[in-house]
Short mmCIF file of C-alpha atoms and ligand atoms in Angstrom, two decimals:
data_model
loop_
_atom_site.label_atom_id
_atom_site.label_comp_id
_atom_site.label_asym_id
_atom_site.label_seq_id
_atom_site.Cartn_x
_atom_site.Cartn_y
_atom_site.Cartn_z
CA MET A 93 34.13 -68.93 68.65
CA GLN A 94 33.58 -67.56 72.15
CA THR A 95 34.99 -70.00 74.70
CA PRO A 96 35.68 -69.66 78.43
CA LEU A 97 39.24 -68.93 77.31
CA ASP A 98 38.24 -65.56 75.97
CA SER A 99 36.93 -64.05 79.18
CA THR A 100 38.80 -65.04 82.32
CA PRO A 101 41.75 -63.11 83.72
CA THR A 102 43.38 -65.92 85.79
CA LEU A 103 45.67 -68.05 83.69
CA ARG A 104 47.03 -71.55 83.99
CA ARG A 105 50.83 -71.27 83.94
CA SER A 106 51.73 -73.80 81.29
CA LEU A 107 49.40 -72.37 78.69
CA SER A 108 49.10 -68.79 79.82
CA LEU A 109 50.42 -66.34 77.31
CA PRO A 110 50.51 -62.81 78.67
CA PHE A 111 51.83 -60.56 75.93
CA HIS A 112 52.74 -56.95 75.20
CA ASN A 113 53.92 -54.94 72.32
CA LEU A 114 53.05 -56.95 69.20
CA GLN A 115 55.43 -56.19 66.34
CA THR A 116 54.97 -57.43 62.79
CA SER A 117 56.88 -57.21 59.52
CA GLY A 118 56.75 -58.56 55.98
CA ASP A 119 53.67 -59.50 53.96
CA ALA A 120 50.86 -57.55 55.66
CA GLU A 121 48.13 -60.19 55.47
CA LEU A 122 50.34 -63.01 56.66
CA ALA A 123 51.92 -60.86 59.37
CA ALA A 124 48.45 -60.00 60.68
CA ARG A 125 47.62 -63.71 60.79
CA LEU A 126 50.83 -64.43 62.72
CA GLY A 127 49.97 -61.61 65.12
CA GLU A 128 46.51 -63.06 65.70
CA ALA A 129 48.02 -66.48 66.38
CA LEU A 130 50.58 -65.11 68.86
CA THR A 131 47.97 -63.21 70.82
CA VAL A 132 45.52 -66.05 71.53
CA PRO A 133 44.08 -65.81 75.05
CA GLY A 134 45.58 -68.01 77.78
CA LEU A 135 43.75 -70.87 79.41
CA PRO A 136 41.88 -70.15 82.64
CA GLU A 137 43.33 -71.66 85.78
CA ARG A 138 39.93 -72.67 87.07
CA VAL A 139 36.91 -73.31 84.95
CA PRO A 140 33.45 -73.40 86.53
CA VAL A 141 31.92 -76.89 86.29
CA GLU A 142 29.12 -75.70 84.01
CA GLU A 143 31.64 -74.31 81.52
CA ARG A 144 33.81 -77.43 81.43
CA PRO A 145 31.97 -79.12 78.55
CA LEU A 146 32.57 -75.99 76.46
CA LEU A 147 36.29 -76.04 77.28
CA GLU A 148 36.53 -79.77 76.59
CA ALA A 149 34.71 -79.38 73.28
CA ALA A 150 37.15 -76.60 72.30
CA LEU A 151 40.36 -78.34 73.39
CA GLY A 152 39.60 -82.05 73.94
CA PRO A 153 42.81 -84.15 73.94
CA HIS A 154 44.98 -81.06 74.42
CA LEU A 155 43.84 -81.15 78.05
CA PHE A 156 45.31 -84.63 78.59
CA HIS A 157 48.85 -85.05 80.03
CA SER A 158 51.12 -82.16 80.96
CA TYR A 159 54.20 -81.43 78.85
CA ALA A 160 56.36 -78.39 79.66
CA GLY A 161 57.05 -76.12 76.72
CA ARG A 162 54.03 -77.14 74.70
CA THR A 163 52.50 -74.79 72.19
CA HIS A 164 49.12 -73.18 72.74
CA PRO A 165 46.58 -75.25 70.73
CA LEU A 166 44.62 -72.21 69.60
CA LEU A 167 47.81 -70.62 68.22
CA VAL A 168 48.26 -73.74 66.07
CA ARG A 169 44.56 -73.70 65.10
CA ARG A 170 44.94 -70.19 63.72
CA LEU A 171 47.79 -71.37 61.50
CA CYS A 172 46.05 -74.33 59.92
CA ASN A 173 42.29 -73.77 60.08
CA GLU A 174 41.87 -73.21 56.33
CA MET A 175 43.66 -76.43 55.32
CA GLU A 176 41.64 -79.03 53.42
CA PRO A 177 41.03 -82.58 54.70
CA GLY A 178 43.61 -84.95 53.23
CA GLN A 179 46.38 -82.33 53.05
CA THR A 180 49.61 -83.10 54.92
CA LEU A 181 50.86 -81.27 57.99
CA LEU A 182 54.30 -81.90 59.54
CA ASP A 183 55.79 -81.05 62.93
CA PRO A 184 59.47 -82.11 63.19
CA PHE A 185 59.48 -81.34 66.98
CA VAL A 186 56.14 -82.83 67.84
CA GLY A 187 56.44 -82.79 71.67
CA SER A 188 53.05 -83.58 73.19
CA GLY A 189 51.39 -83.64 69.76
CA THR A 190 49.59 -80.27 69.74
CA VAL A 191 50.07 -79.77 66.00
CA LEU A 192 49.07 -83.35 65.20
CA VAL A 193 45.92 -83.16 67.31
CA GLU A 194 44.85 -79.98 65.51
CA GLY A 195 45.62 -81.58 62.14
CA ALA A 196 43.74 -84.76 63.03
CA ARG A 197 40.73 -82.69 64.06
CA LEU A 198 40.59 -81.23 60.53
CA GLY A 199 41.05 -84.61 58.83
CA LEU A 200 44.61 -83.79 57.69
CA ARG A 201 47.34 -86.34 57.18
CA THR A 202 49.77 -85.64 60.00
CA ILE A 203 53.45 -86.42 60.50
CA GLY A 204 55.42 -85.85 63.68
CA CYS A 205 59.04 -86.42 64.61
CA ASP A 206 60.68 -86.23 68.03
CA VAL A 207 63.74 -87.55 69.75
CA SER A 208 61.67 -88.69 72.74
CA PRO A 209 59.71 -91.98 72.61
CA LEU A 210 57.30 -90.52 75.17
CA SER A 211 56.47 -87.70 72.79
CA ILE A 212 55.91 -90.17 69.94
CA ARG A 213 53.65 -92.42 72.01
CA LEU A 214 51.70 -89.59 73.59
CA SER A 215 51.19 -87.77 70.28
CA ARG A 216 49.97 -90.97 68.63
CA LEU A 217 47.38 -91.54 71.33
CA LYS A 218 46.17 -87.94 71.48
CA ALA A 219 45.87 -87.56 67.70
CA THR A 220 43.86 -90.76 67.24
CA LEU A 221 40.11 -91.04 67.65
CA LEU A 222 39.59 -94.55 69.03
CA PRO A 223 36.67 -96.63 67.73
CA LYS A 224 33.72 -96.69 70.17
CA GLY A 225 34.25 -100.39 70.98
CA MET A 226 37.85 -99.72 71.94
CA GLN A 227 36.83 -96.80 74.13
CA GLN A 228 34.51 -99.15 76.04
CA VAL A 229 37.24 -101.78 76.46
CA LEU A 230 39.67 -99.11 77.68
CA LEU A 231 37.19 -98.03 80.34
CA GLU A 232 36.55 -101.61 81.46
CA GLN A 233 40.26 -102.38 81.65
CA ALA A 234 40.96 -99.21 83.65
CA GLN A 235 38.20 -100.20 86.07
CA ALA A 236 39.64 -103.71 86.40
CA VAL A 237 43.20 -102.39 86.96
CA CYS A 238 41.93 -99.95 89.59
CA GLU A 239 39.90 -102.63 91.40
CA ALA A 240 42.80 -105.10 91.42
CA SER A 241 45.10 -102.40 92.77
CA LEU A 242 42.67 -101.35 95.52
CA LEU A 243 42.30 -104.98 96.55
CA ARG A 244 46.07 -105.35 96.74
CA VAL A 245 46.29 -102.22 98.89
CA LYS A 246 43.51 -103.51 101.17
CA LYS A 247 45.15 -106.91 101.60
CA ARG A 248 48.58 -105.25 102.04
CA LEU A 249 50.05 -107.44 99.32
CA SER A 250 53.46 -106.32 98.12
CA PRO A 251 53.97 -106.16 94.34
CA PRO A 252 57.37 -106.66 92.65
CA ARG A 253 59.34 -103.39 92.84
CA ASN A 254 60.79 -103.20 89.38
CA TYR A 255 60.38 -99.55 88.47
CA ASP A 256 62.03 -96.18 89.10
CA GLN A 257 63.63 -95.46 92.50
CA PRO A 258 61.58 -95.51 95.70
CA GLN A 259 63.10 -92.31 97.12
CA PHE A 260 61.04 -90.22 94.69
CA TYR A 261 57.76 -91.33 96.31
CA ALA A 262 56.11 -91.82 99.67
CA PRO A 263 56.65 -95.55 100.50
CA HIS A 264 52.98 -96.56 100.24
CA VAL A 265 52.55 -94.59 97.00
CA TYR A 266 55.57 -96.29 95.46
CA LEU A 267 54.15 -99.73 96.28
CA GLU A 268 50.76 -98.80 94.88
CA LEU A 269 52.32 -97.48 91.67
CA CYS A 270 54.34 -100.70 91.29
CA GLY A 271 51.12 -102.69 91.68
CA LEU A 272 49.27 -100.54 89.13
CA ARG A 273 52.14 -100.80 86.70
CA GLN A 274 52.17 -104.57 87.06
CA GLU A 275 48.42 -104.74 86.37
CA ILE A 276 48.92 -102.62 83.24
CA SER A 277 51.70 -104.95 82.06
CA THR A 278 49.18 -107.79 82.21
CA VAL A 279 46.78 -105.75 80.04
CA CYS A 280 49.64 -104.98 77.59
CA ALA A 281 50.31 -108.70 77.20
CA LYS A 282 46.63 -109.40 76.34
CA ASP A 283 45.76 -106.27 74.34
CA ALA A 284 48.75 -104.10 73.38
CA PRO A 285 46.87 -100.95 72.16
CA ILE A 286 44.68 -100.81 75.28
CA GLY A 287 47.73 -101.44 77.48
CA GLU A 288 49.55 -98.62 75.68
CA ALA A 289 46.66 -96.20 76.30
CA LEU A 290 46.74 -97.14 80.01
CA LEU A 291 50.50 -96.56 80.10
CA MET A 292 49.99 -93.03 78.77
CA VAL A 293 47.33 -92.46 81.44
CA PHE A 294 49.83 -93.75 84.01
CA SER A 295 52.40 -91.33 82.58
CA ALA A 296 49.88 -88.50 83.01
CA ILE A 297 49.56 -89.12 86.78
CA VAL A 298 53.03 -90.27 87.84
CA VAL A 299 54.73 -86.89 88.43
CA LYS A 300 51.81 -85.77 90.59
CA ALA A 301 52.22 -89.01 92.57
CA SER A 302 55.95 -88.38 93.13
CA ASN A 303 57.58 -85.93 95.51
CA GLN A 304 58.92 -83.86 92.60
CA ARG A 305 57.23 -80.45 92.52
CA SER A 306 56.53 -80.60 88.80
CA GLU A 307 58.04 -82.08 85.68
CA SER A 308 60.17 -79.00 85.08
CA SER A 309 61.33 -78.67 88.71
CA ALA A 310 63.57 -81.10 90.61
CA GLU A 311 62.51 -79.48 93.90
CA THR A 312 60.90 -81.93 96.30
CA VAL A 313 57.58 -81.40 98.03
CA GLN A 314 55.65 -83.39 100.60
CA ARG A 315 52.30 -84.45 99.25
CA HIS A 316 49.59 -86.07 101.28
CA ILE A 317 48.39 -88.91 99.13
CA GLY A 318 46.10 -91.38 100.86
CA LYS A 319 46.15 -95.13 100.26
CA GLY A 320 44.20 -96.06 97.14
CA MET A 321 44.32 -92.52 95.79
CA VAL A 322 46.69 -93.10 92.84
CA SER A 323 44.59 -96.07 91.70
CA ARG A 324 41.52 -93.82 91.67
CA TRP A 325 43.50 -91.12 89.81
CA LEU A 326 44.29 -93.66 87.12
CA LEU A 327 40.62 -94.47 86.65
CA ARG A 328 39.58 -90.81 86.74
CA LYS A 329 42.26 -89.85 84.19
CA THR A 330 41.11 -92.64 81.89
CA GLU A 331 37.51 -91.43 82.16
CA GLU A 332 38.69 -87.89 81.42
CA PHE A 333 40.67 -89.07 78.40
CA LEU A 334 37.57 -90.88 77.15
CA ARG A 335 35.46 -87.73 77.53
CA PHE A 336 37.97 -85.98 75.25
CA GLN A 337 37.41 -88.78 72.74
CA SER A 338 33.64 -88.58 72.71
CA GLY A 339 32.97 -84.87 73.32
CA GLY A 340 32.38 -82.21 70.65
CA PHE A 341 36.09 -81.76 69.82
CA TRP A 342 36.16 -84.27 66.99
CA GLN A 343 34.13 -83.02 64.05
CA PRO A 344 31.89 -85.82 62.74
CA ASP A 345 31.85 -87.05 59.12
CA ILE A 346 35.53 -86.38 58.43
CA LYS A 347 37.72 -89.13 57.09
CA ARG A 348 40.56 -89.53 59.58
CA HIS A 349 44.09 -90.63 58.85
CA PRO A 350 46.26 -92.29 61.47
CA PRO A 351 49.17 -89.99 62.43
CA LEU A 352 52.60 -90.98 61.18
CA LEU A 353 55.23 -90.71 63.91
CA ILE A 354 58.97 -90.86 63.41
CA LEU A 355 61.21 -91.44 66.41
CA GLY A 356 64.57 -89.76 65.91
CA ASP A 357 66.64 -86.66 65.53
CA ALA A 358 64.90 -84.11 63.29
CA ARG A 359 68.31 -83.08 61.91
CA SER A 360 68.79 -86.50 60.34
CA ALA A 361 65.74 -88.77 60.69
CA LEU A 362 63.78 -87.01 57.94
CA HIS A 363 66.46 -87.65 55.30
CA PRO A 364 66.25 -90.59 52.87
CA SER A 365 69.77 -91.57 54.01
CA ALA A 366 68.24 -92.37 57.45
CA GLY A 367 65.61 -94.56 55.81
CA CYS A 368 62.90 -91.88 55.74
CA LYS A 369 60.41 -92.90 53.05
CA LEU A 370 58.57 -89.57 52.85
CA ALA A 371 58.68 -88.26 49.30
CA SER A 372 60.18 -84.88 48.44
CA GLY A 373 57.49 -82.21 48.15
CA SER A 374 54.86 -84.35 49.91
CA VAL A 375 54.07 -81.96 52.75
CA ASP A 376 51.61 -79.05 52.44
CA ARG A 377 52.49 -77.21 55.63
CA VAL A 378 54.90 -77.29 58.53
CA ILE A 379 54.03 -75.89 61.94
CA THR A 380 56.69 -76.34 64.59
CA SER A 381 58.33 -75.03 67.71
CA PRO A 382 61.93 -76.26 68.03
CA PRO A 383 63.60 -76.24 71.46
CA TYR A 384 64.56 -72.70 72.51
CA LEU A 385 68.31 -72.41 73.10
CA GLY A 386 69.23 -73.28 76.69
CA THR A 387 65.69 -72.89 78.00
CA TYR A 388 64.43 -76.39 78.80
CA ASP A 389 65.82 -79.81 79.52
CA TYR A 390 63.28 -82.18 78.04
CA LEU A 391 65.35 -85.15 79.17
CA SER A 392 65.09 -84.33 82.86
CA HIS A 393 61.42 -83.25 82.59
CA HIS A 394 60.39 -86.79 81.84
CA LEU A 395 62.89 -88.94 83.79
CA ARG A 396 60.21 -90.19 86.21
CA ARG A 397 58.05 -91.19 83.26
CA TYR A 398 60.87 -92.85 81.32
CA ALA A 399 61.68 -95.00 84.36
CA TRP A 400 58.11 -96.34 84.54
CA LEU A 401 57.61 -96.68 80.79
CA GLY A 402 60.87 -98.56 80.21
CA ILE A 403 62.26 -95.80 77.97
CA ASP A 404 66.05 -95.70 77.58
CA PRO A 405 67.03 -92.03 78.03
CA SER A 406 70.50 -92.30 76.43
CA PRO A 407 69.52 -91.50 72.80
CA ILE A 408 67.61 -88.45 74.10
CA GLU A 409 70.60 -87.42 76.19
CA ARG A 410 72.78 -87.64 73.07
CA ASP A 411 70.46 -86.04 70.50
CA GLU A 412 68.33 -83.46 72.29
CA MET A 413 69.09 -80.08 70.72
CA ALA A 414 69.66 -76.76 72.53
CA ALA A 415 69.16 -78.25 76.00
CA ARG A 416 69.75 -76.19 79.10
CA ARG A 417 72.15 -78.81 80.50
CA HIS A 418 74.67 -78.34 77.65
CA HIS A 419 77.70 -76.57 79.03
CA GLN A 420 79.86 -75.32 76.18
CA PRO A 421 80.99 -71.67 76.12
CA LEU A 422 78.28 -69.35 74.86
CA LEU A 423 79.84 -68.66 71.46
CA ARG A 424 80.21 -72.40 70.79
CA ARG A 425 76.63 -73.06 71.85
CA ARG A 426 75.36 -70.39 69.50
CA GLN A 427 77.40 -71.80 66.62
CA LEU A 428 76.10 -75.31 67.29
CA HIS A 429 72.56 -73.99 67.53
CA GLU A 430 72.92 -72.27 64.15
CA ALA A 431 74.20 -75.49 62.60
CA ASP A 432 71.37 -77.50 64.21
CA THR A 433 68.82 -75.02 62.90
CA TRP A 434 70.18 -75.25 59.39
CA ASN A 435 70.18 -79.05 59.56
CA TRP A 436 66.56 -79.51 60.60
CA LEU A 437 65.34 -76.73 58.33
CA SER A 438 67.02 -78.27 55.31
CA ALA A 439 65.45 -81.66 56.12
CA VAL A 440 62.05 -79.94 56.21
CA GLU A 441 62.85 -78.04 53.01
CA ARG A 442 63.08 -81.31 51.07
CA LEU A 443 59.65 -82.42 52.24
CA LEU A 444 57.70 -79.18 51.78
CA LYS A 445 55.95 -78.39 48.48
CA VAL A 446 57.31 -75.43 46.56
CA GLY A 447 55.33 -72.30 47.51
CA SER A 448 54.08 -73.83 50.78
CA LEU A 449 54.54 -72.37 54.24
CA CYS A 450 56.59 -73.38 57.25
CA PHE A 451 55.56 -71.64 60.48
CA VAL A 452 58.19 -71.57 63.23
CA LEU A 453 57.49 -70.48 66.80
CA VAL A 454 60.63 -69.68 68.79
CA GLY A 455 61.52 -67.65 71.87
CA ASP A 456 64.48 -65.56 72.95
CA SER A 457 66.73 -67.11 75.59
CA VAL A 458 68.84 -65.82 78.43
CA LEU A 459 72.32 -67.34 78.59
CA GLU A 460 75.20 -66.01 80.68
CA GLU A 461 73.07 -62.98 81.58
CA SER A 462 72.62 -62.05 77.91
CA LEU A 463 69.45 -62.03 75.90
CA ILE A 464 69.78 -64.16 72.75
CA ASP A 465 67.48 -63.50 69.79
CA GLY A 466 65.63 -66.79 69.12
CA ALA A 467 64.57 -65.83 65.61
CA GLU A 468 68.00 -64.95 64.19
CA PRO A 469 69.21 -68.55 63.60
CA ILE A 470 65.98 -69.24 61.69
CA ARG A 471 66.46 -66.16 59.50
CA VAL A 472 70.11 -67.06 58.85
CA ALA A 473 69.33 -70.72 58.04
CA ALA A 474 66.41 -69.70 55.78
CA GLU A 475 68.72 -67.40 53.80
CA SER A 476 71.14 -70.21 53.02
CA SER A 477 68.45 -72.73 52.08
CA ARG A 478 65.42 -72.72 49.79
CA PHE A 479 63.25 -70.68 52.13
CA ARG A 480 62.25 -67.04 52.18
CA VAL A 481 61.06 -65.33 55.37
CA VAL A 482 57.79 -63.79 54.17
CA ALA A 483 56.41 -62.44 57.44
CA GLU A 484 57.20 -62.24 61.14
CA ALA A 485 55.39 -61.28 64.30
CA SER A 486 56.69 -61.13 67.84
CA VAL A 487 55.42 -60.26 71.30
CA GLU A 488 57.04 -59.66 74.66
CA ARG A 489 56.70 -62.55 77.07
CA PRO A 490 57.73 -62.68 80.74
CA HIS A 491 61.30 -63.80 81.47
CA VAL A 492 61.55 -67.42 82.64
CA VAL A 493 65.02 -67.06 84.16
CA ARG A 494 65.89 -64.53 86.87
CA THR A 495 69.09 -62.53 86.18
CA GLU A 496 71.39 -60.29 88.24
CA ARG A 497 71.02 -57.31 85.95
CA PRO A 498 67.88 -56.14 84.16
CA LEU A 499 67.63 -57.38 80.59
CA PRO A 500 65.66 -56.12 77.62
CA PRO A 501 62.23 -57.78 77.23
CA ARG A 502 62.21 -61.39 76.08
CA ARG A 503 60.22 -61.92 72.89
CA GLU A 504 58.52 -64.87 71.30
CA HIS A 505 58.62 -64.90 67.52
CA LEU A 506 56.42 -66.50 64.93
CA LEU A 507 57.98 -66.65 61.48
CA ALA A 508 56.38 -67.65 58.18
CA LEU A 509 58.89 -69.14 55.74
CA GLN A 510 57.92 -69.91 52.17
CA ARG A 511 59.53 -72.77 50.30
CA THR A 512 61.06 -71.31 47.15
CA SER A 513 61.87 -73.26 44.00
C1 SAM B 803 59.15 -76.87 72.27
S1 SAM B 803 58.97 -78.61 72.37
C2 SAM B 803 57.70 -78.90 71.22
C3 SAM B 803 56.36 -78.72 71.87
C4 SAM B 803 55.19 -79.07 70.98
N1 SAM B 803 54.96 -78.05 69.99
C5 SAM B 803 53.96 -79.27 71.84
O1 SAM B 803 53.02 -78.49 71.71
O2 SAM B 803 53.97 -80.16 72.70
C6 SAM B 803 60.41 -79.19 71.55
C7 SAM B 803 60.49 -80.70 71.35
O3 SAM B 803 61.66 -80.95 70.58
C8 SAM B 803 62.15 -82.22 70.95
N2 SAM B 803 63.54 -82.31 70.48
C9 SAM B 803 64.67 -81.83 71.03
N3 SAM B 803 65.73 -82.12 70.27
C10 SAM B 803 65.26 -82.81 69.19
C11 SAM B 803 65.88 -83.35 68.05
N4 SAM B 803 67.19 -83.28 67.84
N5 SAM B 803 65.07 -83.98 67.13
C12 SAM B 803 63.73 -84.08 67.33
N6 SAM B 803 63.12 -83.60 68.41
C13 SAM B 803 63.86 -82.95 69.33
C14 SAM B 803 61.95 -82.30 72.45
O4 SAM B 803 61.91 -83.64 72.86
C15 SAM B 803 60.59 -81.57 72.59
O5 SAM B 803 59.56 -82.49 72.62
#
């Protein structure tokens, strides 16, 4: 399929994937498929208006809500496009739901797990095609919330200030956000699913409304946000989300299954001992990208959002794996990371059918000025569990961290593991 993604040289940062030097090993056919997945073209930074419908039809809900560290949707598509409707696809580190959205598009049964309630809620919304009637109600409610908020701004009425901390926003923006949030709470009380969709739309605009440069940067910036602007953003974002629901992304005449989302630590939450009811051997494929060692801090990325959504960050603080903020000595961190990798992989092993594939996307990290191979813990864990690494591909990606001394190229690896008997 030729999309605007295939032609343009300017790339949006979060989903741009410049690559060099593809290397493959193992089963030739599978390795070629991994290589094709790793070398998908990046997303254009700007898309001409006339090409937007084409982009929206190709990517739909993937374009809703930023989430640092997300996987390129077309990479995932290349790893599952031959699956049959009704088969089961699992992502134990579901993040913003990329894998679930792709699975839902094909009519697969999808299961996602994540330690972050935001990830669970966002993935559920993105991977669900709402009935037409509900789409209409969502639009009407967003219009009503926006109107009520604009009226409050015009009359200079002060809403209760119950959320986040004002210093992260311009004073008038903070008040307007509090008002919007209060209006959405009223919707939640009357119609919980519609209120939840509006909360995710709110989550999609709140970092841009703050003085934080981006979700992955704590740097502050001065933005010039006029009165009434964030209310209009909320309405515009809702309209955009609804376009992703009704555009050509969702193939018609496919039976759809609601996604199953499990909030918890992938190292334990998928075990029967934690109350997980999923049967052994019930999953046909796993596609996942676990956190790269010491690269991101998903907790701090979403602190603004958690504060507005009423999410308690402490379980995430406790259970997030491989986070950048962890400060043990390097050797200890690597040992812990190996143990974590074995733990989540063995939970997945129980669920995957014998002979089926588990695709893992993982990147090298830079810690204490050393380059750490991201794929090695997966290979080691696979060896001591019922998995066999059948193929690998990797490409060079730009370094994300600046270092004093030059380091070898950082690589991103895609591994195909087969569940053995
Ligand atoms: C690389 S991101 C996944 C991105 C995802 N593929 C997407 O496209 O949005 C890794 C995810 O792992 C989650 N995570 C970190 N530690 C976890 C744990 N112990 N159990 C489950 N999820 C965890 C983070 O919250 C984050 O959402």
